[in-house]
Coordinates of C-alpha atoms and ligand atoms in Angstrom, one line a residue:
M1 CA -21.0 -12.3 29.3
A2 CA -21.4 -15.4 27.2
Q3 CA -21.8 -13.2 24.2
N4 CA -18.6 -11.4 25.0
S5 CA -16.6 -14.5 25.3
T6 CA -18.0 -15.8 22.0
S7 CA -17.1 -12.6 20.2
A8 CA -13.6 -12.7 21.8
V9 CA -13.2 -16.1 20.3
A10 CA -14.5 -14.9 16.9
D11 CA -12.1 -11.9 17.1
R12 CA -9.2 -14.1 17.9
S13 CA -9.9 -16.5 15.1
A14 CA -10.3 -13.6 12.7
E15 CA -7.0 -12.2 13.8
S16 CA -5.3 -15.6 13.4
E17 CA -6.6 -15.6 9.8
G18 CA -4.9 -12.3 9.3
L19 CA -8.1 -10.3 9.1
V20 CA -8.2 -6.9 10.7
V21 CA -10.9 -6.7 13.3
Q22 CA -12.5 -3.3 13.4
K23 CA -15.4 -2.1 15.2
N24 CA -17.7 0.9 14.6
L25 CA -17.1 3.8 16.8
V26 CA -19.5 6.2 15.1
K27 CA -22.7 5.2 13.5
V28 CA -24.9 7.7 11.7
E29 CA -28.4 6.6 10.8
G30 CA -30.9 8.4 8.6
L31 CA -29.6 11.8 9.5
W32 CA -31.5 14.9 8.2
K33 CA -31.0 18.6 8.5
L34 CA -33.5 21.0 7.0
Y35 CA -33.4 24.8 7.2
G36 CA -36.7 26.6 6.4
E37 CA -40.4 26.3 6.7
N38 CA -41.2 22.7 6.1
Q39 CA -39.3 20.7 8.8
S40 CA -41.7 17.7 8.3
L41 CA -40.0 16.8 5.1
A42 CA -37.5 14.9 7.2
T43 CA -40.2 12.5 8.4
D44 CA -42.9 12.7 5.7
A45 CA -43.1 10.2 2.9
A46 CA -42.9 13.2 0.5
G47 CA -39.4 14.1 1.8
A48 CA -37.9 10.8 0.6
S49 CA -38.3 11.6 -3.1
I50 CA -38.0 15.3 -3.1
T51 CA -35.0 17.0 -4.7
K52 CA -33.0 19.8 -3.1
Q53 CA -34.3 22.2 -5.8
E54 CA -37.9 21.2 -5.4
A55 CA -37.7 21.6 -1.6
L56 CA -36.4 25.0 -2.0
E57 CA -38.9 26.1 -4.7
K58 CA -42.1 24.5 -3.3
H59 CA -41.4 24.4 0.4
R60 CA -38.9 27.2 0.9
T61 CA -36.8 24.6 2.7
V62 CA -33.1 23.9 2.3
I63 CA -32.2 20.2 2.4
A64 CA -28.7 20.4 4.0
L65 CA -28.6 16.6 4.9
K66 CA -30.9 14.0 3.5
D67 CA -31.2 10.6 5.0
V68 CA -27.4 10.2 5.6
S69 CA -26.2 6.9 7.0
F70 CA -22.6 5.6 7.4
S71 CA -20.4 4.2 10.1
V72 CA -16.8 5.0 11.0
D73 CA -14.5 2.3 12.4
R74 CA -12.1 2.9 15.3
A75 CA -8.8 4.3 14.1
E76 CA -10.2 4.8 10.6
T77 CA -9.7 8.0 8.6
F78 CA -13.1 8.6 7.1
V79 CA -13.1 11.4 4.5
V80 CA -16.2 13.2 3.4
M81 CA -16.0 14.8 0.1
G82 CA -18.2 16.9 -2.1
L83 CA -18.7 20.1 -3.9
S84 CA -19.5 23.4 -2.1
G85 CA -22.9 23.3 -0.5
S86 CA -23.2 19.5 -0.6
G87 CA -23.6 19.3 3.2
K88 CA -20.1 18.4 4.5
S89 CA -19.8 21.0 7.2
T90 CA -23.4 20.5 8.3
L91 CA -22.7 16.8 8.7
V92 CA -19.5 17.2 10.7
R93 CA -21.0 19.8 12.9
C94 CA -23.9 17.6 13.7
L95 CA -21.4 15.0 14.9
I96 CA -20.4 17.3 17.7
R97 CA -23.8 18.9 18.0
L98 CA -22.8 22.4 17.0
I99 CA -25.8 21.9 14.7
E100 CA -28.9 20.0 15.8
P101 CA -30.1 17.6 13.2
T102 CA -33.8 17.6 12.2
A103 CA -34.1 13.8 12.4
G104 CA -31.9 10.6 12.7
R105 CA -29.5 9.1 15.1
I106 CA -25.8 9.5 15.8
L107 CA -24.4 6.6 17.8
V108 CA -21.0 6.9 19.4
E109 CA -20.2 3.6 21.0
N110 CA -23.9 2.8 20.8
D111 CA -24.9 5.9 22.8
D112 CA -27.2 8.2 20.8
I113 CA -25.5 11.6 21.3
L114 CA -28.6 13.4 20.2
Q115 CA -30.3 12.3 23.4
Y116 CA -27.5 13.7 25.6
D117 CA -28.5 16.5 28.0
E118 CA -26.4 19.5 28.5
S119 CA -24.0 18.0 31.0
Q120 CA -23.5 14.8 29.0
L121 CA -22.8 16.9 26.0
V122 CA -20.1 18.8 27.8
Q123 CA -18.5 15.6 28.9
F124 CA -18.7 14.2 25.3
R125 CA -17.0 17.3 24.0
R126 CA -14.3 17.2 26.7
R127 CA -13.4 13.5 26.5
K128 CA -14.4 12.0 23.2
V129 CA -14.3 14.5 20.4
A130 CA -12.3 17.6 19.2
M131 CA -12.7 19.6 16.1
V132 CA -10.2 21.3 13.8
F133 CA -11.6 24.2 11.7
Q134 CA -10.6 25.6 8.4
H135 CA -9.9 29.0 9.7
F136 CA -7.6 28.1 12.5
G137 CA -9.6 30.1 15.0
L138 CA -6.6 31.3 16.9
L139 CA -6.9 34.1 19.4
P140 CA -4.5 36.9 18.2
H141 CA -3.4 38.2 21.6
R142 CA -2.5 34.8 23.0
R143 CA 0.8 33.0 22.5
V144 CA 1.0 29.7 20.7
I145 CA 1.1 27.6 23.9
E146 CA -2.0 29.4 25.3
N147 CA -3.9 29.0 22.0
A148 CA -3.0 25.3 21.8
G149 CA -4.0 24.9 25.4
W150 CA -7.3 26.7 25.0
G151 CA -9.5 23.6 24.8
L152 CA -8.0 22.3 28.0
E153 CA -8.3 25.7 29.7
I154 CA -12.0 25.9 29.1
Q155 CA -12.3 22.4 30.6
G156 CA -10.8 23.8 33.8
I157 CA -7.6 21.8 33.6
S158 CA -4.8 23.1 35.9
K159 CA -2.1 25.2 34.3
E160 CA 0.7 22.7 35.0
E161 CA -1.1 19.8 33.4
R162 CA -2.3 22.0 30.6
Y163 CA 1.2 23.1 29.7
E164 CA 2.5 19.6 29.8
R165 CA -0.2 18.2 27.5
T166 CA 0.0 21.2 25.2
Q167 CA 3.8 21.0 25.0
T168 CA 3.5 17.3 24.0
A169 CA 1.0 18.2 21.3
L170 CA 3.1 21.1 20.0
D171 CA 6.1 18.7 19.8
L172 CA 4.0 16.3 17.8
V173 CA 3.1 18.8 15.2
G174 CA 6.7 20.2 15.0
L175 CA 6.2 23.5 16.7
Q176 CA 8.8 23.2 19.5
G177 CA 10.5 26.5 20.0
W178 CA 7.5 28.5 18.9
E179 CA 5.5 28.2 22.2
H180 CA 5.8 31.9 23.0
A181 CA 5.2 33.3 19.6
Y182 CA 2.0 35.1 18.7
P183 CA -0.2 33.9 15.8
R184 CA 0.7 36.9 13.6
E185 CA 4.3 35.7 13.7
L186 CA 3.4 32.3 12.2
S187 CA 2.8 31.3 8.6
G188 CA -0.6 29.8 7.6
G189 CA 0.8 26.3 7.8
M190 CA 2.1 26.9 11.3
Q191 CA -1.1 28.4 12.5
Q192 CA -2.9 25.3 11.3
R193 CA -0.5 23.2 13.2
V194 CA -1.5 25.2 16.3
G195 CA -5.1 24.3 15.5
L196 CA -4.2 20.7 15.2
A197 CA -2.2 20.8 18.4
R198 CA -5.2 22.3 20.2
A199 CA -7.3 19.3 19.2
L200 CA -4.5 16.8 19.9
A201 CA -3.8 18.2 23.4
Q202 CA -7.4 17.2 24.3
D203 CA -6.4 13.6 23.4
P204 CA -9.8 12.9 21.9
E205 CA -10.8 9.6 20.5
I206 CA -12.5 11.2 17.6
M207 CA -11.1 14.1 15.6
L208 CA -13.4 16.1 13.3
M209 CA -11.6 18.1 10.7
D210 CA -13.5 20.5 8.5
E211 CA -11.3 21.4 5.5
P212 CA -8.3 22.1 7.8
F213 CA -5.8 22.5 5.0
S214 CA -7.9 24.3 2.4
G215 CA -6.5 27.7 3.3
L216 CA -2.9 26.6 2.8
D217 CA -0.9 27.0 -0.4
P218 CA -0.4 23.7 -2.4
L219 CA 3.1 22.8 -1.2
I220 CA 2.4 23.4 2.5
R221 CA -0.9 21.6 2.1
R222 CA 0.8 18.5 0.7
S223 CA 3.3 18.5 3.5
M224 CA 0.6 18.9 6.1
Q225 CA -1.3 16.0 4.6
G226 CA 1.9 13.9 4.8
E227 CA 2.4 14.9 8.4
L228 CA -1.2 13.9 9.3
V229 CA -0.7 10.5 7.7
K230 CA 2.5 10.0 9.7
L231 CA 0.9 11.2 12.9
Q232 CA -2.1 9.0 12.4
R233 CA 0.1 6.0 12.0
D234 CA 1.1 6.4 15.6
L235 CA -1.9 8.0 17.2
K236 CA -4.6 5.9 15.5
K237 CA -7.4 8.4 16.2
T238 CA -10.8 8.0 14.6
I239 CA -10.8 10.9 12.1
V240 CA -13.7 12.4 10.1
F241 CA -12.0 14.6 7.6
I242 CA -13.8 17.0 5.3
T243 CA -12.4 18.1 2.0
H244 CA -13.6 19.1 -1.5
D245 CA -10.3 17.9 -3.0
L246 CA -10.2 14.3 -4.2
H247 CA -6.4 14.1 -4.2
E248 CA -6.5 15.0 -0.5
A249 CA -9.3 12.5 0.1
L250 CA -7.4 9.7 -1.7
R251 CA -4.2 10.5 0.1
L252 CA -5.7 10.5 3.6
G253 CA -8.8 8.4 3.5
D254 CA -9.1 4.7 4.5
R255 CA -12.6 5.2 3.1
I256 CA -14.3 8.1 1.3
A257 CA -17.9 9.2 1.4
I258 CA -19.0 11.4 -1.5
M259 CA -21.8 13.8 -0.9
R260 CA -24.1 15.6 -3.3
D261 CA -27.0 17.8 -2.5
G262 CA -27.1 16.6 1.1
Q263 CA -26.9 12.9 0.3
V264 CA -24.1 10.4 0.4
V265 CA -23.9 9.0 -3.2
Q266 CA -21.0 6.6 -2.6
I267 CA -18.9 5.2 0.2
G268 CA -15.8 3.2 -0.7
T269 CA -12.0 2.8 -0.4
P270 CA -9.9 5.1 -2.6
E271 CA -9.6 2.3 -5.1
D272 CA -13.3 1.6 -5.2
I273 CA -14.0 5.3 -5.9
V274 CA -11.4 5.5 -8.7
L275 CA -12.2 2.2 -10.3
N276 CA -16.0 2.2 -9.9
P277 CA -17.4 5.7 -9.5
A278 CA -21.1 5.2 -8.7
D279 CA -22.3 7.9 -11.1
E280 CA -21.2 10.8 -13.4
Y281 CA -20.9 13.1 -10.5
V282 CA -18.3 10.9 -8.8
E283 CA -16.6 10.1 -12.1
E284 CA -16.2 13.8 -12.8
F285 CA -14.1 14.0 -9.6
T286 CA -12.0 11.1 -10.6
R287 CA -11.2 12.3 -14.0
D288 CA -7.9 14.0 -13.2
I289 CA -6.6 11.4 -10.8
N290 CA -3.3 9.8 -11.5
R291 CA -4.3 6.1 -11.3
E292 CA -0.6 5.0 -11.1
E293 CA -0.5 6.5 -7.6
V294 CA -3.8 5.4 -6.3
L295 CA -4.3 1.9 -7.7
T296 CA -2.3 -1.1 -6.2
A297 CA -1.6 -4.7 -7.1
S298 CA -4.5 -5.8 -5.0
S299 CA -7.0 -3.9 -7.1
V300 CA -6.1 -5.8 -10.3
M301 CA -4.7 -9.2 -9.2
D302 CA -6.3 -12.4 -10.2
K303 CA -6.1 -15.7 -8.3
A304 CA -3.0 -17.5 -9.4
E305 CA -3.9 -19.8 -12.3
I306 CA -1.6 -22.5 -11.1
V307 CA 0.6 -22.9 -8.0
L308 CA 3.7 -25.1 -8.4
L309 CA 5.6 -26.4 -5.4
N310 CA 9.4 -25.9 -5.3
S311 CA 9.7 -29.6 -4.3
Q312 CA 8.3 -30.6 -7.7
T313 CA 10.8 -31.4 -10.5
P314 CA 11.0 -29.3 -13.7
K315 CA 9.6 -32.3 -15.5
E316 CA 6.5 -32.5 -13.2
A317 CA 6.1 -28.7 -13.5
L318 CA 6.3 -29.0 -17.3
E319 CA 3.6 -31.6 -17.4
I320 CA 1.3 -29.6 -15.1
L321 CA 1.7 -26.4 -17.2
L322 CA 1.2 -28.2 -20.5
S323 CA -1.9 -30.0 -19.2
R324 CA -3.4 -26.6 -18.3
S325 CA -2.2 -24.9 -21.4
L326 CA -0.4 -22.3 -19.3
D327 CA 2.8 -20.4 -20.3
S328 CA 4.0 -19.9 -16.7
G329 CA 3.1 -20.6 -13.0
C330 CA 4.0 -19.2 -9.6
V331 CA 6.1 -21.3 -7.3
V332 CA 5.7 -21.6 -3.5
N333 CA 7.6 -23.4 -0.8
D334 CA 6.0 -25.8 1.7
K335 CA 4.9 -22.8 3.9
G336 CA 3.0 -21.2 1.0
E337 CA 5.5 -18.5 0.6
C338 CA 6.1 -17.4 -3.0
V339 CA 9.6 -18.0 -4.2
G340 CA 9.1 -16.8 -7.8
S341 CA 7.7 -18.1 -11.0
V342 CA 8.7 -20.3 -14.0
T343 CA 7.8 -20.4 -17.7
V344 CA 7.1 -23.5 -19.8
D345 CA 10.4 -22.7 -21.7
E346 CA 12.4 -22.6 -18.5
V347 CA 11.1 -25.9 -17.1
A348 CA 11.4 -27.6 -20.6
R349 CA 15.1 -26.6 -20.7
A350 CA 15.8 -27.7 -17.2
S351 CA 14.0 -30.9 -17.7
K352 CA 15.9 -31.6 -20.9
A353 CA 19.2 -30.9 -19.0
G354 CA 18.2 -33.6 -16.5
S355 CA 17.7 -31.2 -13.6
T356 CA 15.5 -32.3 -10.7
D357 CA 15.5 -29.0 -8.9
L358 CA 12.8 -26.6 -9.9
A359 CA 14.6 -23.6 -8.3
S360 CA 17.4 -24.0 -10.9
A361 CA 14.9 -23.5 -13.7
M362 CA 13.7 -20.2 -12.3
N363 CA 16.1 -18.0 -14.2
G364 CA 14.1 -15.1 -15.3
S365 CA 11.8 -15.3 -12.4
T366 CA 9.9 -12.2 -11.4
K367 CA 10.3 -11.2 -7.7
P368 CA 7.0 -11.3 -5.9
V369 CA 5.6 -7.9 -5.0
S370 CA 3.5 -6.8 -2.0
K371 CA -0.2 -6.3 -2.6
D372 CA 0.2 -2.6 -1.8
T373 CA 2.6 -2.0 -4.6
S374 CA 1.4 0.9 -6.7
F375 CA 0.7 0.8 -10.4
G376 CA 3.6 3.2 -10.9
Q377 CA 6.0 0.5 -9.6
L378 CA 4.2 -2.4 -11.2
I379 CA 4.3 -1.1 -14.8
P380 CA 8.1 -1.3 -15.3
L381 CA 8.2 -4.7 -13.7
S382 CA 5.4 -5.9 -15.9
L383 CA 7.1 -4.5 -19.1
A384 CA 10.4 -6.2 -18.1
S385 CA 8.9 -9.6 -17.7
D386 CA 7.2 -12.2 -19.9
R387 CA 5.0 -13.6 -17.2
P388 CA 2.5 -12.5 -14.5
I389 CA 3.9 -10.8 -11.4
P390 CA 3.3 -12.9 -8.2
V391 CA 1.6 -10.9 -5.4
V392 CA 2.2 -11.7 -1.7
D393 CA 0.8 -10.6 1.6
D394 CA 2.7 -9.3 4.6
D395 CA 3.9 -12.8 5.4
G396 CA 5.2 -13.5 2.0
K397 CA 2.3 -15.9 1.2
L398 CA 1.1 -15.9 -2.4
V399 CA -2.3 -14.1 -2.7
G400 CA -2.5 -13.6 -6.5
E401 CA -0.8 -12.6 -9.7
V402 CA -1.0 -9.5 -11.8
H403 CA -1.4 -9.9 -15.6
R404 CA -0.2 -7.2 -17.9
E405 CA -3.5 -6.8 -19.7
K406 CA -5.3 -6.1 -16.5
L407 CA -2.8 -3.5 -15.5
A408 CA -3.4 -1.8 -18.8
A409 CA -7.2 -2.0 -18.2
G410 CA -6.8 -0.5 -14.8
L411 CA -5.0 2.5 -16.2
G412 CA -7.6 2.9 -19.0
S413 CA -11.3 2.4 -18.9
R414 CA -12.8 2.2 -15.5
N415 CA -15.3 -0.6 -15.8
H416 CA -13.4 -2.9 -18.1
I417 CA -11.2 -4.0 -15.2
N418 CA -13.9 -5.7 -13.3
N419 CA -15.3 -7.4 -16.4
V420 CA -12.2 -9.4 -16.9
D421 CA -12.4 -12.5 -14.8
Ligands
ATP1 N1 -27.8 28.4 8.6 C1 -28.2 28.0 7.4 N2 -29.4 28.4 6.9 C2 -29.9 28.0 5.7 N3 -29.2 27.2 4.9 C3 -28.0 26.7 5.3 C4 -27.5 27.1 6.6 N4 -26.3 26.5 6.7 C5 -26.1 25.8 5.6 N5 -27.1 25.9 4.8 C6 -27.3 25.2 3.5 O1 -27.1 23.9 3.7 C7 -26.4 23.3 2.6 C8 -25.1 22.6 3.0 O2 -24.2 23.6 3.5 P1 -22.8 23.2 4.1 O3 -22.2 24.4 4.7 O4 -22.9 22.0 4.9 O5 -22.0 22.8 2.7 P2 -20.5 22.3 2.5 O6 -20.5 21.1 1.8 O7 -19.8 22.4 3.8 O8 -20.0 23.5 1.6 P3 -18.5 24.2 1.5 O9 -17.6 23.3 0.7 O10 -18.8 25.5 0.7 O11 -18.0 24.5 2.9 C9 -26.1 24.5 1.6 O12 -27.1 24.4 0.6 C10 -26.3 25.7 2.5 O13 -26.8 26.8 1.7
MG2 MG1 -18.1 23.5 4.5

């Protein structure tokens, strides 16, 4: 009780500081899955250092998952990415216990689901989690509404309630009007929407999606990704999404885990992955990525070198800039909101003209940008201006500034960007 009230206070203060308070919903700890003769590799000291190849050759054992640990926050879209055979499907199937792991723990709200008995597992699958598969898994002789309601039907939910919930889910995925069609009458994209509706109709907290869009042609695939992003904005499910396509991962993921040979080699935000790939394997994935789309102002901004107040006079601003040998500075009002920036030349001119109003000096001022502004939008702004671009948060408060050199570094070499400080 005392602990709860303390954490509630902590949460509130974090919120008031503008921090997002997120809590783990799923926590995977030291998960192993072995196929083959030597199951003890998961618990032996020998297993820790053995490679997938050695395990296969010396122990006739496939390491599908090796000591995998990560956690997923509530309402997060967590993408798992890796080449074919890296263990993605094994991992996501373990999360719903379609595959029994060899060792480790899977905590969902602190409950180890690997300890669940049959009836607890049934409840877990009914209430908490639903899965969308790559090959839609539709029953050919059933109409769309029956296919989408199938998950509810096996839970024994009444026809009336089933149809109501299924209709809502079909509306969400844009399939109204198709309720009575058969799968063969639908395109691949539409069939996958039925698969998605089937999972949504169950209203699970956690959605597991194993390459749901891989079977679709590129245009449909992109539009399905866009729709999922939109849906997720409202639904705020906790999603574990599997893909082998980094573009898809970057588009959908709040964070991305990269797997290789059954191990997680890196977990990070899309920007982390692109800017600082952990090794050559990850770097290889990021090679074709259009950095202009992925990177944002927040990945390259510096702390503002100087913050001027709009209540200062041009003369005062000039003295401050000269004393710090700076060419320009950001200007904020008394609430900390950024109102623009001034250069030495501008304040010198205004001061000479006898002006006492700093705002009147801000002629060529660059408008502040949000920290989520993409590189694609920043580049023309930066080229059009002779000063750093001020960056603001959602409340318009100054949080940093973007310098042209760092923007260029972000587009170019991957490590350089973090060495400039
Ligand atoms: N039933 C099984 N018996 C033996 N080995 C298996 C079995 N299922 C999977 N594996 C092995 O486990 C490893 C991981 O397979 P998994 O299907 O999880 O990979 P994946 O990353 O999903 O690949 P893909 O992108 O091709 O779907 C592979 O080496 C695979 O050969
Ligand atoms: Mg797979």
